[in-house]
mmCIF file of C-alpha atoms in Angstrom:
data_model
loop_
_atom_site.group_PDB
_atom_site.id
_atom_site.type_symbol
_atom_site.label_atom_id
_atom_site.label_comp_id
_atom_site.label_asym_id
_atom_site.label_seq_id
_atom_site.Cartn_x
_atom_site.Cartn_y
_atom_site.Cartn_z
ATOM 1 C CA MET A 1 3.617 7.287 15.537
ATOM 2 C CA ASN A 2 5.985 7.296 18.344
ATOM 3 C CA TYR A 3 9.422 5.703 17.814
ATOM 4 C CA SER A 4 11.061 4.489 20.932
ATOM 5 C CA ASN A 5 14.316 3.801 19.270
ATOM 6 C CA TYR A 6 15.930 3.697 15.820
ATOM 7 C CA ILE A 7 19.113 2.996 13.796
ATOM 8 C CA LYS A 8 20.225 3.665 10.272
ATOM 9 C CA LEU A 9 23.106 1.692 8.506
ATOM 10 C CA GLU A 10 24.302 2.224 4.807
ATOM 11 C CA PHE A 11 26.645 -0.321 3.330
ATOM 12 C CA PRO A 12 27.758 -1.286 -0.109
ATOM 13 C CA SER A 13 25.899 -3.842 -2.390
ATOM 14 C CA LYS A 14 28.350 -6.595 -1.618
ATOM 15 C CA SER A 15 26.920 -10.214 -1.076
ATOM 16 C CA SER A 16 29.267 -10.458 2.199
ATOM 17 C CA ASN A 17 27.052 -7.570 3.732
ATOM 18 C CA GLU A 18 23.812 -9.632 3.658
ATOM 19 C CA ALA A 19 24.958 -11.499 6.517
ATOM 20 C CA PHE A 20 25.900 -8.230 8.514
ATOM 21 C CA ALA A 21 22.312 -6.791 7.715
ATOM 22 C CA ARG A 22 20.833 -10.148 8.966
ATOM 23 C CA SER A 23 22.931 -9.809 12.145
ATOM 24 C CA ALA A 24 22.117 -6.146 12.673
ATOM 25 C CA ALA A 25 18.231 -6.744 12.439
ATOM 26 C CA ALA A 26 18.635 -9.688 15.077
ATOM 27 C CA ALA A 27 20.568 -7.423 17.370
ATOM 28 C CA PHE A 28 18.128 -4.611 17.041
ATOM 29 C CA ALA A 29 15.044 -6.863 17.399
ATOM 30 C CA SER A 30 16.547 -8.420 20.424
ATOM 31 C CA GLN A 31 15.457 -5.359 22.491
ATOM 32 C CA LEU A 32 11.831 -6.460 22.287
ATOM 33 C CA ASP A 33 12.610 -10.171 23.388
ATOM 34 C CA PRO A 34 11.286 -11.973 20.515
ATOM 35 C CA THR A 35 10.874 -15.858 20.442
ATOM 36 C CA LEU A 36 13.481 -17.821 18.353
ATOM 37 C CA ASP A 37 10.920 -18.223 15.621
ATOM 38 C CA GLU A 38 10.069 -14.490 15.353
ATOM 39 C CA LEU A 39 13.860 -13.612 15.193
ATOM 40 C CA GLY A 40 14.224 -16.269 12.463
ATOM 41 C CA ASP A 41 11.360 -14.757 10.438
ATOM 42 C CA ILE A 42 12.819 -11.246 10.736
ATOM 43 C CA LYS A 43 16.305 -12.401 9.824
ATOM 44 C CA THR A 44 15.000 -14.109 6.732
ATOM 45 C CA ALA A 45 12.931 -11.161 5.642
ATOM 46 C CA VAL A 46 15.651 -8.765 5.755
ATOM 47 C CA SER A 47 18.012 -11.154 4.239
ATOM 48 C CA GLU A 48 15.684 -11.405 1.194
ATOM 49 C CA ALA A 49 15.267 -7.724 1.087
ATOM 50 C CA VAL A 50 19.139 -6.854 1.038
ATOM 51 C CA THR A 51 19.700 -9.914 -1.480
ATOM 52 C CA ASN A 52 17.014 -8.369 -3.658
ATOM 53 C CA CYS A 53 19.148 -5.025 -3.766
ATOM 54 C CA ILE A 54 22.491 -6.851 -4.442
ATOM 55 C CA VAL A 55 20.968 -9.034 -7.263
ATOM 56 C CA HIS A 56 18.369 -6.819 -8.962
ATOM 57 C CA ALA A 57 19.060 -3.275 -8.170
ATOM 58 C CA TYR A 58 22.920 -3.458 -8.971
ATOM 59 C CA PRO A 59 23.477 -6.492 -11.131
ATOM 60 C CA ASP A 60 26.479 -5.168 -12.796
ATOM 61 C CA GLU A 61 27.833 -2.507 -10.376
ATOM 62 C CA LEU A 62 28.425 -1.938 -6.745
ATOM 63 C CA GLY A 63 25.835 0.244 -5.300
ATOM 64 C CA ARG A 64 24.854 1.488 -1.942
ATOM 65 C CA ILE A 65 22.106 -0.140 0.252
ATOM 66 C CA SER A 66 20.416 1.715 3.327
ATOM 67 C CA MET A 67 18.681 -0.074 6.025
ATOM 68 C CA ARG A 68 16.618 1.680 8.673
ATOM 69 C CA MET A 69 15.273 -0.026 11.874
ATOM 70 C CA ARG A 70 12.814 1.357 14.226
ATOM 71 C CA ILE A 71 10.624 0.357 17.347
ATOM 72 C CA ILE A 72 7.218 2.099 16.870
ATOM 73 C CA ASP A 73 4.822 2.182 19.971
ATOM 74 C CA THR A 74 7.081 -0.233 22.054
ATOM 75 C CA ASP A 75 6.180 -3.408 20.220
ATOM 76 C CA VAL A 76 6.313 -2.956 16.463
ATOM 77 C CA LEU A 77 9.587 -3.437 14.580
ATOM 78 C CA GLU A 78 10.013 -1.714 11.297
ATOM 79 C CA PHE A 79 12.743 -2.330 8.755
ATOM 80 C CA SER A 80 13.245 -0.585 5.627
ATOM 81 C CA VAL A 81 15.799 -1.421 2.828
ATOM 82 C CA LYS A 82 16.472 1.117 0.219
ATOM 83 C CA ASP A 83 18.647 1.015 -2.837
ATOM 84 C CA TRP A 84 19.159 3.699 -5.625
ATOM 85 C CA GLY A 85 19.449 1.119 -8.288
ATOM 86 C CA ARG A 86 17.501 0.265 -11.374
ATOM 87 C CA GLY A 87 14.034 0.069 -9.740
ATOM 88 C CA ILE A 88 11.174 -1.865 -10.435
ATOM 89 C CA GLU A 89 8.849 -1.287 -13.532
ATOM 90 C CA ASN A 90 5.739 -3.104 -12.289
ATOM 91 C CA VAL A 91 5.714 -3.755 -8.542
ATOM 92 C CA ALA A 92 2.707 -5.755 -8.687
ATOM 93 C CA GLN A 93 3.985 -8.193 -11.294
ATOM 94 C CA ALA A 94 7.397 -8.413 -9.285
ATOM 95 C CA MET A 95 5.469 -9.563 -6.052
ATOM 96 C CA GLU A 96 4.013 -12.353 -7.842
ATOM 97 C CA PRO A 97 5.373 -15.677 -6.518
ATOM 98 C CA LEU A 98 7.965 -17.107 -9.088
ATOM 99 C CA TYR A 99 8.359 -13.948 -11.109
ATOM 100 C CA THR A 100 12.086 -12.954 -11.404
ATOM 101 C CA THR A 101 14.436 -10.932 -13.464
ATOM 102 C CA GLY A 102 17.519 -12.561 -11.933
ATOM 103 C CA GLY A 103 17.840 -15.289 -14.241
ATOM 104 C CA GLU A 104 17.369 -19.115 -14.028
ATOM 105 C CA ASP A 105 19.342 -19.440 -10.803
ATOM 106 C CA ARG A 106 16.683 -17.226 -9.003
ATOM 107 C CA GLY A 107 13.496 -18.616 -7.446
ATOM 108 C CA GLY A 108 11.528 -15.369 -7.686
ATOM 109 C CA MET A 109 10.143 -15.809 -4.152
ATOM 110 C CA GLY A 110 11.713 -12.908 -2.204
ATOM 111 C CA PHE A 111 8.716 -10.787 -2.059
ATOM 112 C CA THR A 112 6.534 -13.762 -1.012
ATOM 113 C CA ILE A 113 8.863 -14.946 1.695
ATOM 114 C CA MET A 114 8.984 -11.342 3.082
ATOM 115 C CA GLY A 115 5.110 -11.036 3.122
ATOM 116 C CA SER A 116 4.819 -14.230 4.906
ATOM 117 C CA PHE A 117 7.152 -13.715 7.598
ATOM 118 C CA MET A 118 6.365 -10.113 8.415
ATOM 119 C CA ASP A 119 2.827 -8.523 9.318
ATOM 120 C CA THR A 120 2.889 -5.881 6.641
ATOM 121 C CA LEU A 121 5.159 -5.343 3.298
ATOM 122 C CA ARG A 122 5.230 -2.275 1.328
ATOM 123 C CA VAL A 123 7.386 -1.825 -1.813
ATOM 124 C CA ARG A 124 7.767 1.535 -3.397
ATOM 125 C CA SER A 125 9.793 1.746 -6.515
ATOM 126 C CA SER A 126 10.802 4.087 -9.585
ATOM 127 C CA PRO A 127 12.442 2.883 -12.657
ATOM 128 C CA GLY A 128 15.949 4.139 -12.642
ATOM 129 C CA LYS A 129 15.761 5.626 -9.208
ATOM 130 C CA GLY A 130 15.520 2.727 -6.883
ATOM 131 C CA THR A 131 13.345 0.780 -4.445
ATOM 132 C CA THR A 132 12.368 0.955 -0.866
ATOM 133 C CA VAL A 133 10.946 -2.070 0.868
ATOM 134 C CA THR A 134 9.280 -1.461 4.300
ATOM 135 C CA MET A 135 8.405 -4.423 6.578
ATOM 136 C CA ARG A 136 6.732 -4.454 9.996
ATOM 137 C CA ARG A 137 6.551 -7.276 12.660
ATOM 138 C CA CYS A 138 4.717 -6.901 16.013
ATOM 139 C CA ILE A 139 6.524 -8.547 18.808
ATOM 140 C CA CYS A 140 3.391 -8.773 20.894
ATOM 141 C CA LYS A 141 3.527 -10.143 24.279
ATOM 142 C CA ARG A 142 0.903 -13.247 24.689
ATOM 143 C CA VAL A 143 -0.519 -13.794 27.914
ATOM 144 C CA GLY A 144 0.112 -17.485 28.813
ATOM 145 C CA ILE A 145 2.243 -18.194 25.867
ATOM 146 C CA ARG A 146 5.649 -16.975 26.944
#
């Protein structure tokens, strides 16, 4: 793979940093001139990934979150959100709609939303070691549409 640009950020798992991560993702994505709909999808997916870290990886403590953003082959955005928290015992189960470990106030739709707004979604996790969510979205120029 050829990466034409990348950036890596690290921040504490404070809920106030979710908005920062969302804005950073939008600013990075803007290099590829996405539509407003594409930008909204990216911001929502990144927001869900970071919120999962805050709520599920570090429910009782402050931890760290790393976010890597890359442009692959000139038109694919890749976002990886990583934590070093509790991890996920059963990733397949966690990715099922409405499944949550966050209590009654959580909807259990985070992975479903990420997967529907991005072209690919990969989740890797080890209990006690953390989770990495990697999402890709092609910002492909469409002839006659833009």
